[in-house]
XYZ file of C-alpha atoms in Angstrom:
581
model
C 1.311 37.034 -44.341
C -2.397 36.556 -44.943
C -1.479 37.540 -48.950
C 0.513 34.556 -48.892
C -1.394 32.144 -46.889
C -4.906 33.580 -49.679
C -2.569 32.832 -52.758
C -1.637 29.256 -51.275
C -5.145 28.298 -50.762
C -5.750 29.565 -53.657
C -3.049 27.110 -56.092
C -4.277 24.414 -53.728
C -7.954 24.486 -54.464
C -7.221 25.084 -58.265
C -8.052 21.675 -59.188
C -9.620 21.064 -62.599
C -10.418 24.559 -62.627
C -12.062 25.085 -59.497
C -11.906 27.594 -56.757
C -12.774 28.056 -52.879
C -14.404 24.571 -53.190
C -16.151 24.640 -56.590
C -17.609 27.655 -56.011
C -16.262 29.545 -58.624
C -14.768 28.320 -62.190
C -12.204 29.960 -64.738
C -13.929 30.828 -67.855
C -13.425 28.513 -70.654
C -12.106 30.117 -74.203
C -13.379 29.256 -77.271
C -10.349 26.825 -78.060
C -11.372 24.706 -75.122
C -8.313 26.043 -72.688
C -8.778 28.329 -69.398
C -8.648 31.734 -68.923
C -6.727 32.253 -65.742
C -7.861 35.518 -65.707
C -11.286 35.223 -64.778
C -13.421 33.457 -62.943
C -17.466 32.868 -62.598
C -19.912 32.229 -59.609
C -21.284 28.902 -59.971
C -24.573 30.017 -57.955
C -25.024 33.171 -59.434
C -23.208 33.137 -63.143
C -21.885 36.228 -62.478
C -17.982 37.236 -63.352
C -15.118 37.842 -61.572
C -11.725 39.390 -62.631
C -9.116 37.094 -60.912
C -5.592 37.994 -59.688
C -3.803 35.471 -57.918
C -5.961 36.254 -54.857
C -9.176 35.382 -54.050
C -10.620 38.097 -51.689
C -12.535 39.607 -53.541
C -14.335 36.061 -54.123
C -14.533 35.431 -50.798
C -16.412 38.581 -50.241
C -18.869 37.995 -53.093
C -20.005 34.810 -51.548
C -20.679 36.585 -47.927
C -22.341 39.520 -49.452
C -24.689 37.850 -51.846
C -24.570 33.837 -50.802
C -23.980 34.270 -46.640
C -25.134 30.258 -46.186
C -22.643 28.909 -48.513
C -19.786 31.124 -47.370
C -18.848 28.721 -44.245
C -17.860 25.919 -46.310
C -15.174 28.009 -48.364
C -12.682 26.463 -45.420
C -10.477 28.188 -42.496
C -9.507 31.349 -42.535
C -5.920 32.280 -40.775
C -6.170 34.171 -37.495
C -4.759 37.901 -37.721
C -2.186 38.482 -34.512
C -4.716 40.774 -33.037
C -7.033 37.556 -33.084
C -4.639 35.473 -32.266
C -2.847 37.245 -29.332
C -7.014 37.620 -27.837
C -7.589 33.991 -28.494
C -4.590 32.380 -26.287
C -4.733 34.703 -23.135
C -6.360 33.975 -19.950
C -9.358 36.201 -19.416
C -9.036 38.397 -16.549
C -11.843 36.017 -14.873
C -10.363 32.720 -15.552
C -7.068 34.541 -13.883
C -8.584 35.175 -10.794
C -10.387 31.308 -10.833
C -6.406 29.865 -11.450
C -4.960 32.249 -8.582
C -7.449 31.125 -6.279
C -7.278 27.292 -7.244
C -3.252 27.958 -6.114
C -4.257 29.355 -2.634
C -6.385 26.153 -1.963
C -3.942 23.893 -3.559
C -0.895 25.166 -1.438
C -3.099 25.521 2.143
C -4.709 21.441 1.385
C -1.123 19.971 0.136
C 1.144 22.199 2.226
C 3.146 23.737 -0.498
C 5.631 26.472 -0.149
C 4.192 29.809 -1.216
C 7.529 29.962 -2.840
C 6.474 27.670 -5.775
C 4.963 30.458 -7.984
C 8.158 31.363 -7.989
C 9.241 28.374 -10.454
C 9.440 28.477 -13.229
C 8.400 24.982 -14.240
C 5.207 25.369 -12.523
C 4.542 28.604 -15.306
C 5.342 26.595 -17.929
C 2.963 24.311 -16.765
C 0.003 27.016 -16.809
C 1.114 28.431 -19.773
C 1.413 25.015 -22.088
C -2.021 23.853 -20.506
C -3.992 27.471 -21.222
C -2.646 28.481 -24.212
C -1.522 31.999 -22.446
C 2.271 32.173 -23.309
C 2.471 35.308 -21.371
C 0.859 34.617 -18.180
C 3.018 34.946 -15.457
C 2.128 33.271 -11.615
C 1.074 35.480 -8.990
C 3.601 37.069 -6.711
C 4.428 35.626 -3.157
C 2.820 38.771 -1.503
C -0.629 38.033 -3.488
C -0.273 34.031 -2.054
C 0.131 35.136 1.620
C -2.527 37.624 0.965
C -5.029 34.809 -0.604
C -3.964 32.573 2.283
C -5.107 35.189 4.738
C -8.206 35.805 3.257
C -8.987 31.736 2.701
C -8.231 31.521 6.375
C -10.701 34.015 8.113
C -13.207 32.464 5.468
C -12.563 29.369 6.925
C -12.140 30.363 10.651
C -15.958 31.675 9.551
C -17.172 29.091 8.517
C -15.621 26.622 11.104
C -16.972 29.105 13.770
C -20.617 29.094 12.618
C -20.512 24.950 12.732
C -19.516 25.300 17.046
C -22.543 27.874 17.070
C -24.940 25.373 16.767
C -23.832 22.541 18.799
C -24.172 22.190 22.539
C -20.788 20.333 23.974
C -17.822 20.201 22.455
C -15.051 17.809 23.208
C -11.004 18.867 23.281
C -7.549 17.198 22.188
C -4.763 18.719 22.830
C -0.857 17.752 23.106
C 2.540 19.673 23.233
C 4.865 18.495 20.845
C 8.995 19.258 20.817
C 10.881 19.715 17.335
C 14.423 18.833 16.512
C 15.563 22.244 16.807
C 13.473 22.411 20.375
C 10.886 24.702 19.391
C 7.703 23.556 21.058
C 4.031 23.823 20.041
C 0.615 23.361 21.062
C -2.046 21.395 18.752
C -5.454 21.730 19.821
C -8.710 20.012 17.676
C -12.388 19.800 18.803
C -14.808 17.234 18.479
C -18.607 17.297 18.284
C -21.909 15.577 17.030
C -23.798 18.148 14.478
C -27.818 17.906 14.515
C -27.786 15.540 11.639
C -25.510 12.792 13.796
C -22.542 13.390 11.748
C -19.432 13.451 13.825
C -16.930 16.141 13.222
C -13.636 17.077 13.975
C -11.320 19.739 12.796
C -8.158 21.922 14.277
C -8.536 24.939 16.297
C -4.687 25.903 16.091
C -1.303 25.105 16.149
C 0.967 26.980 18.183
C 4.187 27.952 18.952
C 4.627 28.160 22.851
C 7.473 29.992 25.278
C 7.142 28.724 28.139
C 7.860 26.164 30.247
C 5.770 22.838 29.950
C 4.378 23.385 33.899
C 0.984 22.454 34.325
C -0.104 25.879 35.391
C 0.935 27.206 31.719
C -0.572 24.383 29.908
C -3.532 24.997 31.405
C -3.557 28.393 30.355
C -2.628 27.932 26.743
C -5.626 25.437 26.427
C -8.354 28.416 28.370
C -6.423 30.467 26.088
C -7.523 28.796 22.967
C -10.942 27.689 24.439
C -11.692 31.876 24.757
C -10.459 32.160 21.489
C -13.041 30.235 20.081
C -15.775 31.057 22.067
C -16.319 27.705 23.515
C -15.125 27.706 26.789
C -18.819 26.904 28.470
C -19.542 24.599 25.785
C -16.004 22.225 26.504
C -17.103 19.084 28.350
C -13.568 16.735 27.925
C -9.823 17.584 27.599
C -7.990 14.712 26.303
C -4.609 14.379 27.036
C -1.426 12.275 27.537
C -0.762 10.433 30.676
C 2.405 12.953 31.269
C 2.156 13.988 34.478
C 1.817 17.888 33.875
C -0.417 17.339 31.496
C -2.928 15.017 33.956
C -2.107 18.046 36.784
C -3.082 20.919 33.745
C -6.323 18.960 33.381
C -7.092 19.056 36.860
C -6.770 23.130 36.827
C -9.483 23.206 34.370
C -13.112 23.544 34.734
C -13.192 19.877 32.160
C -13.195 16.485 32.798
C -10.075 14.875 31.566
C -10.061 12.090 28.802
C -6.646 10.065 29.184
C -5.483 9.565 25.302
C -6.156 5.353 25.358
C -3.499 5.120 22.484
C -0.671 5.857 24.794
C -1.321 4.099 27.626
C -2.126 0.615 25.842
C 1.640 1.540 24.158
C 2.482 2.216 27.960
C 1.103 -1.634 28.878
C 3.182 -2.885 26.084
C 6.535 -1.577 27.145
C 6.072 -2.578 30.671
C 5.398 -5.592 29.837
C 8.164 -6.407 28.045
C 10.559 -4.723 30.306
C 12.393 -7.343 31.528
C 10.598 -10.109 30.372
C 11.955 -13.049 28.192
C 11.312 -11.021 24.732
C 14.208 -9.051 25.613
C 16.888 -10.705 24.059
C 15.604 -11.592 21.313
C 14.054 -8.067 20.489
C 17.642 -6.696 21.255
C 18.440 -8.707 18.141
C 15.663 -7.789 16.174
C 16.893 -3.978 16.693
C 20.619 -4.402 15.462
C 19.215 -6.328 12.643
C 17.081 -3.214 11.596
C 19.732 -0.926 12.296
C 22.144 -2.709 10.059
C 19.555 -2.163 6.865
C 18.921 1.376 7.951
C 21.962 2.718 9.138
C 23.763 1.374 5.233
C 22.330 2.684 2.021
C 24.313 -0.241 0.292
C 22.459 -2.725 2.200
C 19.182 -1.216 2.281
C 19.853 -1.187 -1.281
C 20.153 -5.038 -1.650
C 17.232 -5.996 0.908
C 15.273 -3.381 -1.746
C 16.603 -5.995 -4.695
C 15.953 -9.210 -2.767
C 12.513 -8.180 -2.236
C 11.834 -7.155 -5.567
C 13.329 -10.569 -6.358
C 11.105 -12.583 -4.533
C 8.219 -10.611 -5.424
C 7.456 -8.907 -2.198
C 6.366 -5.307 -1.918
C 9.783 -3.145 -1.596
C 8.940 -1.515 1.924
C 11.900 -0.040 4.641
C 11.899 -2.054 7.867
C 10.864 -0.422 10.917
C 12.557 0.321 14.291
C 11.081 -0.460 17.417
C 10.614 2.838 19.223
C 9.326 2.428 22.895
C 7.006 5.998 22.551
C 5.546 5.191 19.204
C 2.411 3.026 19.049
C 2.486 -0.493 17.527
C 6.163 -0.202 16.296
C 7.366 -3.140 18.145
C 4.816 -5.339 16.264
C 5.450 -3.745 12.882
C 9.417 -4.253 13.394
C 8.482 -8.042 13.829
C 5.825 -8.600 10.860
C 8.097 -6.569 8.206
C 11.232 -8.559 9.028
C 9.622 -11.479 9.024
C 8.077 -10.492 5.133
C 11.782 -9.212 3.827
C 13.517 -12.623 4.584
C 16.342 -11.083 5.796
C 18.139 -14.453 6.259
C 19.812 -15.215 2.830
C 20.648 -11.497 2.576
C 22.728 -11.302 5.433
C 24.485 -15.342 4.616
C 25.240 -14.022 1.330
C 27.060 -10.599 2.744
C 28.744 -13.065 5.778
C 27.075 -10.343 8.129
C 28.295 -9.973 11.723
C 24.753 -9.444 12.699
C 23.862 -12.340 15.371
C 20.706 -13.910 13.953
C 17.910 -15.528 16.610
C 18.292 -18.899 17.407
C 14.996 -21.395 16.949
C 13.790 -20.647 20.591
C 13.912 -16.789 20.069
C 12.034 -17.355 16.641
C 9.499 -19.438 18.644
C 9.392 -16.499 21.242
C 9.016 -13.633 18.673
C 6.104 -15.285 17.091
C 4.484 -15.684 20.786
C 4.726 -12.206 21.094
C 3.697 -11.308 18.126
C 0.318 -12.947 18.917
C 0.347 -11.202 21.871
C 0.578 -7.278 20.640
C -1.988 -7.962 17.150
C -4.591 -7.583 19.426
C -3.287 -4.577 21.088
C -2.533 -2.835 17.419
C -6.056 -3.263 16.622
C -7.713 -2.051 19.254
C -4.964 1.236 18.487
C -6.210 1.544 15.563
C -9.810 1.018 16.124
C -9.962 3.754 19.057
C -8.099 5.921 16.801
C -10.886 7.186 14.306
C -11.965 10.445 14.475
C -14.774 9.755 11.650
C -16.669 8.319 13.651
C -17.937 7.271 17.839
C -14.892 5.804 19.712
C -15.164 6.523 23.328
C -18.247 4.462 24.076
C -15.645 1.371 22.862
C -13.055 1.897 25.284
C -14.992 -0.024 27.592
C -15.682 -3.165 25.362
C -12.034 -3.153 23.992
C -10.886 -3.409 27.277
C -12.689 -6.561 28.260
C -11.690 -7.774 24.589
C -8.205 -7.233 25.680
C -8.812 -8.874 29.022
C -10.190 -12.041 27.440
C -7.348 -12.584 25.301
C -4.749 -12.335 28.425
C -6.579 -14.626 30.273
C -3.803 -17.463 31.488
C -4.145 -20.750 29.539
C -2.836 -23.845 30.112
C -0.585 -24.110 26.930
C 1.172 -20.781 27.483
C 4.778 -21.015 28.303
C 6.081 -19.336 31.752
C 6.990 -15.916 30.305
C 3.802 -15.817 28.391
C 2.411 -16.084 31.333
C 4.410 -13.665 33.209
C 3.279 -10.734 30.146
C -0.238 -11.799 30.516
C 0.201 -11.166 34.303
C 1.804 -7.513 34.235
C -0.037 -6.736 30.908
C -3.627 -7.462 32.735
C -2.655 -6.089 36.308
C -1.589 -2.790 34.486
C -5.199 -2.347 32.356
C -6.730 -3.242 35.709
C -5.281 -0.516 37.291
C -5.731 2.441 34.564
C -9.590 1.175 34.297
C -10.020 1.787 37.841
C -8.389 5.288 37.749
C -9.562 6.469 34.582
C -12.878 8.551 33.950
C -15.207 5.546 34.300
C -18.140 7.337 34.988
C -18.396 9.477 31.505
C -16.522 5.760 29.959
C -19.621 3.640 30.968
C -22.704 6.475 30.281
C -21.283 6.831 26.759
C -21.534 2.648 26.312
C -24.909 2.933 27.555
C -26.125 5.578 25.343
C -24.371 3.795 22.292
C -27.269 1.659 20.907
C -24.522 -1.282 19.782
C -23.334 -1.330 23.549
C -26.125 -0.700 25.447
C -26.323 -3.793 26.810
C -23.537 -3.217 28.960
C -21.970 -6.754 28.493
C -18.728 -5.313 29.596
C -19.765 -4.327 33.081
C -21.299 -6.569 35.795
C -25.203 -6.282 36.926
C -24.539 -3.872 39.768
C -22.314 -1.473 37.556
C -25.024 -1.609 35.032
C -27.145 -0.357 37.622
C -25.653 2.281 38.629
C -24.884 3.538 35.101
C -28.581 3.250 34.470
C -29.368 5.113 37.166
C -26.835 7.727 36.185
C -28.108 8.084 32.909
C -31.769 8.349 34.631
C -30.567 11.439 36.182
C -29.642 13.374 33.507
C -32.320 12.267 32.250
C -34.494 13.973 34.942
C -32.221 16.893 35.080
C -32.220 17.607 30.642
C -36.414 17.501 31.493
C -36.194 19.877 34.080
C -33.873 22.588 31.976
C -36.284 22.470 29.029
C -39.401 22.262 30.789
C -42.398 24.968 28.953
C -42.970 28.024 30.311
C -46.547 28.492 32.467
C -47.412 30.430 29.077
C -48.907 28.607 26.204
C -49.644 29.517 22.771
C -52.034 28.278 20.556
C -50.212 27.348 17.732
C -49.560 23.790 16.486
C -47.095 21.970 18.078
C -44.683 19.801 16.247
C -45.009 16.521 15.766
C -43.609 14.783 18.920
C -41.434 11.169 19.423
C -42.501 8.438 21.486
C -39.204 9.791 24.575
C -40.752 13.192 24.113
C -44.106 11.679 24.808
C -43.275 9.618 27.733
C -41.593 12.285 29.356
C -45.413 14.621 28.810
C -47.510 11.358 30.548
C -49.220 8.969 29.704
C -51.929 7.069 31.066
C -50.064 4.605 32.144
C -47.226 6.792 34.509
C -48.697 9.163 36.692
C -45.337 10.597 37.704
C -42.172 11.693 36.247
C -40.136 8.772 37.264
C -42.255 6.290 35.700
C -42.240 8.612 32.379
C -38.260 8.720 32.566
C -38.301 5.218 33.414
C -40.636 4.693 29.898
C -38.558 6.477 27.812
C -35.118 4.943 29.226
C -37.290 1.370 28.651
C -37.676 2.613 24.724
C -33.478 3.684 24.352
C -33.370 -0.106 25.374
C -35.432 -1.334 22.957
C -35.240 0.762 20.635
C -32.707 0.055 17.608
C -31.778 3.772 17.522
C -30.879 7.271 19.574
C -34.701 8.631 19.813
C -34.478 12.325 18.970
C -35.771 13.241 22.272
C -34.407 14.582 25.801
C -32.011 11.608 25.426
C -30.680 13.086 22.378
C -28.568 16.191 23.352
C -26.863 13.236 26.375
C -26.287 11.492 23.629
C -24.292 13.956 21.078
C -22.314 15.285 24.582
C -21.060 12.236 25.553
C -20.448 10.222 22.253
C -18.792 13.330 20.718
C -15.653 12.468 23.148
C -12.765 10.798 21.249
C -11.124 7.855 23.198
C -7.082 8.759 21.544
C -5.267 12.419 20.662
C -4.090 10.916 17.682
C -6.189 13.936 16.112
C -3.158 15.920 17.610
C -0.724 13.563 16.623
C -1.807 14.130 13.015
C -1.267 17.911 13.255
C 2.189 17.537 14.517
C 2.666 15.508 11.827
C 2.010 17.809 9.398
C 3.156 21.039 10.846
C 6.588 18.975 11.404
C 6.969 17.895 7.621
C 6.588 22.355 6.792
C 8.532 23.353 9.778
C 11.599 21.283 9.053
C 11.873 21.552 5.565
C 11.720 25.337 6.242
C 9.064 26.185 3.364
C 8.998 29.394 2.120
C 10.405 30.875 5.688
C 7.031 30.765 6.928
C 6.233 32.717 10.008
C 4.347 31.368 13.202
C 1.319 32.942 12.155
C 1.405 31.578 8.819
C 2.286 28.022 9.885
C -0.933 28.082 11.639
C -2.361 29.165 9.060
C -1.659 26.691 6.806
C -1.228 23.625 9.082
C -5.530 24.460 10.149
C -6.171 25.218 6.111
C -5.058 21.981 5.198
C -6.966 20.477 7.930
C -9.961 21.668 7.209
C -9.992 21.358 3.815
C -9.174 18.022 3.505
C -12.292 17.289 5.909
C -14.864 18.608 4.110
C -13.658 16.529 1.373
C -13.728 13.282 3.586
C -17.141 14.716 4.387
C -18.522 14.628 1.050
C -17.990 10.496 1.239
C -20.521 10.626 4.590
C -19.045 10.816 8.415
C -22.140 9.251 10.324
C -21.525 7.391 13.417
């Protein structure tokens, strides 16, 4: 092969005589015509015998002229060179087999996939390597182990440094009844950045009693190493989870998501919406139960230039789906769809319309307070508070409202009213004090502001007294003090320690900022508390969508596994953009 490929590179540089670029010539004879036969160096004069081949030429010019050998043009690989050039180095190997763990623990792949063969053909067109072959299952779930502790490590290290951590935690039912435990933890690192990631997801045995919830969340709390450091369990409002949380040395954190979507649905329980929400269901449930007529609403939409989106059923347990089932029928224009099939379906008279539109003012500003309590990213539970009284403000009775407006506002407001009073004010209104956008304390009256000042003075008083210096001193430089840390030493100006705490809760009111003094640690314990589980909610997600679809007939252990992988993963990522509250 590399005879023929020399003598064809060979007839194709033989222009006018010349060869391997003009560096060598045929000889001219005496009668003006070429000798074929030989050849001479252009640089050197000296002569070549040719044959059809021009190796030996080739080697003149490296031996003797080495600088103007590289421009003599490409040279064809041997197979040895070849075969070396296209595979994967044994390095790069390990790099690709690695980037496959972390792709199928972040996007919750089946280990199964190295199995396909598509996938390999994949690797091999895009590396060159037409023999690599994937790694084996066994080397995946191996990886994935090994990724995992890593993790676990490194996750580990981050609760190490903090001081209070905050739980979530729910139990969650599949279709197949198989129930599970999702637990996350929340915290405020040194550098005010809050985070958040998944301690585990679980299958559980037992019966949902509150005396066995309790234990599976100690359980997981000893696991981690963080049962002293656990300040808030947030929960559901079920009732054996509200009894579990009462078994536990924790305060308990009612999950604000579910019991505004608990307002909403008593609200409407017998109320004039009724009726015309009844309607609003069979409607849905005509598009969704048909693939033919989900089909057309599809084409109408795409008709009329709207974005092609399924409508949603109103579920009474899922948050905000009553107001979504309104705002995407009212988008699809579901009217000349069902005229043009001569539907059944009984359509809303004017009044209902009217109605549905009321109520759809009603529940936005329910759906955004949802949403807005249900960050994790960043400080939520010192808004609670401040929602609330948003929420109150826009009930409040006016004198256009129709008579079952009225009647919602009524059993809407009475409702809040009573979960504010029975929910975990105390840690609710110290974490809108310590919050420097709601320290004011707008949302409470003068006496409960008070009181909440006065609460914060005292663990105030009582953070002093734990860190107090020891009777021995040292003389080495101390560090450069702030202006709380100061007050709470003396000045000339207190001559007690009241009137220093006093000074230094004087400065968190003025100041535009947490000072990074006693207040500080308060601060991080108390703001670190998310006001929703929808942290939980998220897992269950997740672990759902590789539970039912049965990927790769993945154990417990390794559902965990990768459920928390993917978790974690995809936070640092959303890290990198910033997290500060």
């Amino acid at each position: 092969m590399k005879r023929i490929n020399t003598s064809l590179q060979t007839h194709a540089s033989m222009d006018e005589g010349r060869l391997l670029g003009g560096k060598f010539l045929f000889k001219k004879l005496p009668d003006g015509l070429l000798d074929k036969m030989r050849v001479r160096c252009t640089i050197c004069k000296a002569e070549f015998r040719y044959h059809r081949s021009s190796s030996s030429l080739v080697y003149h010019l490296r031996a003797k002229h080495p600088t103007e050998s590289a421009s003599t043009g490409p040279r064809q690989s041997t197979l040895q060179e070849y075969g070396a050039r296209g595979r994967i180095t044994k390095n790069v190997r390990e790099k690709l087999t690695n980037s496959l763990v972390v792709w199928i623990a972040k996007n919750c792949r089946p280990v199964s996939i190295v199995e396909d063969d598509e996938l390999r053909e994949v690797i091999c067109a895009a590396s060159g390597d037409v023999c690599y072959n994937l790694p084996s299952r066994g080397t995946i779930v191996s990886r994935l182990h090994t990724l995992y502790e890593d993790q676990r490590a490194q996750q580990s290290s981050k609760l190490v440094q903090v001081r209070n951590v905050a739980l979530t935690g729910d139990h969650w039912t599949l279709v197949n009844n198989d129930n599970y435990l999702g637990v996350t933890v929340h915290f405020i690192d040194n550098d005010w950045t809050v985070q958040s990631f998944a301690l585990t997801v679980s299958k559980t045995e037992e019966r949902h009693y509150a005396e066995a919830c309790a234990d599976h969340f100690l359980n997981v709390a000893n696991e981690w190493k963080i049962k002293d450091k656990i300040t808030t369990l947030g929960t559901d409002s079920a009732r054996n989870m509200v009894e579990a949380a009462r078994l536990l040395p924790f305060e308990h954190m009612p999950c604000m998501a579910h019991i505004l979507q608990r307002m909403v649905t008593v609200s409407l329980y017998d109320s004039a919406f009724e009726r015309a929400l009844a309607k609003r269901c069979k409607i849905v449930g005509h598009f969704k139960h048909s693939p033919a007529n989900a089909q057309e609403l599809k084409a109408q939409q795409a008709a009329h230039g709207h974005q092609t989106e399924p409508l949603v059923q109103d579920v009474p347990t899922r948050c905000n789906s009553t107001l979504e089932m309104i705002k995407r029928i009212q988008r699809c224009g579901l009217t000349t769809i069902l005229t043009q099939q001569n539907s059944k379906v009984t359509m809303l008279t004017d009044q209902e319309l009217d109605r549905v539109q009321k109520l759809e003012e009603l529940l936005e500003p329910c759906r955004y307070v949802t949403e807005l309590l249900g960050g994790e990213r960043y400080v939520s539970c010192s808004m609670v508070l401040p929602a609330l009284c948003h929420l109150f403000k826009i009930m409040e009775p006016s004198d256009d409202d129709p008579v079952y407006v009225l009647r919602f506002k009524k059993v809407f407001t009475t409702d809040l009213a009573q979960w504010r009073d029975s929910s975990n004010l105390t840690w609710l209104k110290i974490a809108n004090a310590l919050n420097p956008r709601f320290k004011d304390l707008k949302c409470l009256s003068k006496d409960e502001r008070r009181e909440v000042w006065a609460s914060v003075h005292d663990l105030l008083m009582a953070e002093t007294h734990a860190h107090q210096p020891s009777a021995q001193t040292t003389e080495e430089p101390s560090p450069k003090k702030s202006k709380m840390s100061i007050c709470l030493l003396g000045s000339p100006d207190s001559d007690t320690e009241e009137d220093a705490i006093d000074c230094c809760l004087n400065l968190h009111k003025a100041e535009p900022k947490i000072d990074t003094g006693e207040l500080a640690p308060i601060a991080r314990k108390y703001l670190s508390i998310p006001a929703t589980t929808v942290p939980c909610e998220r897992l269950f997600s997740l672990s759902g969508h590789i539970i039912q679809k049965k990927r790769a007939s993945l154990s417990l252990d390794n559902v965990n596994r990768i459920v928390c992988l993917s978790n974690w993963l995809s936070g640092k990522q959303e890290d990198k953009g910033g997290g500060n509250n």
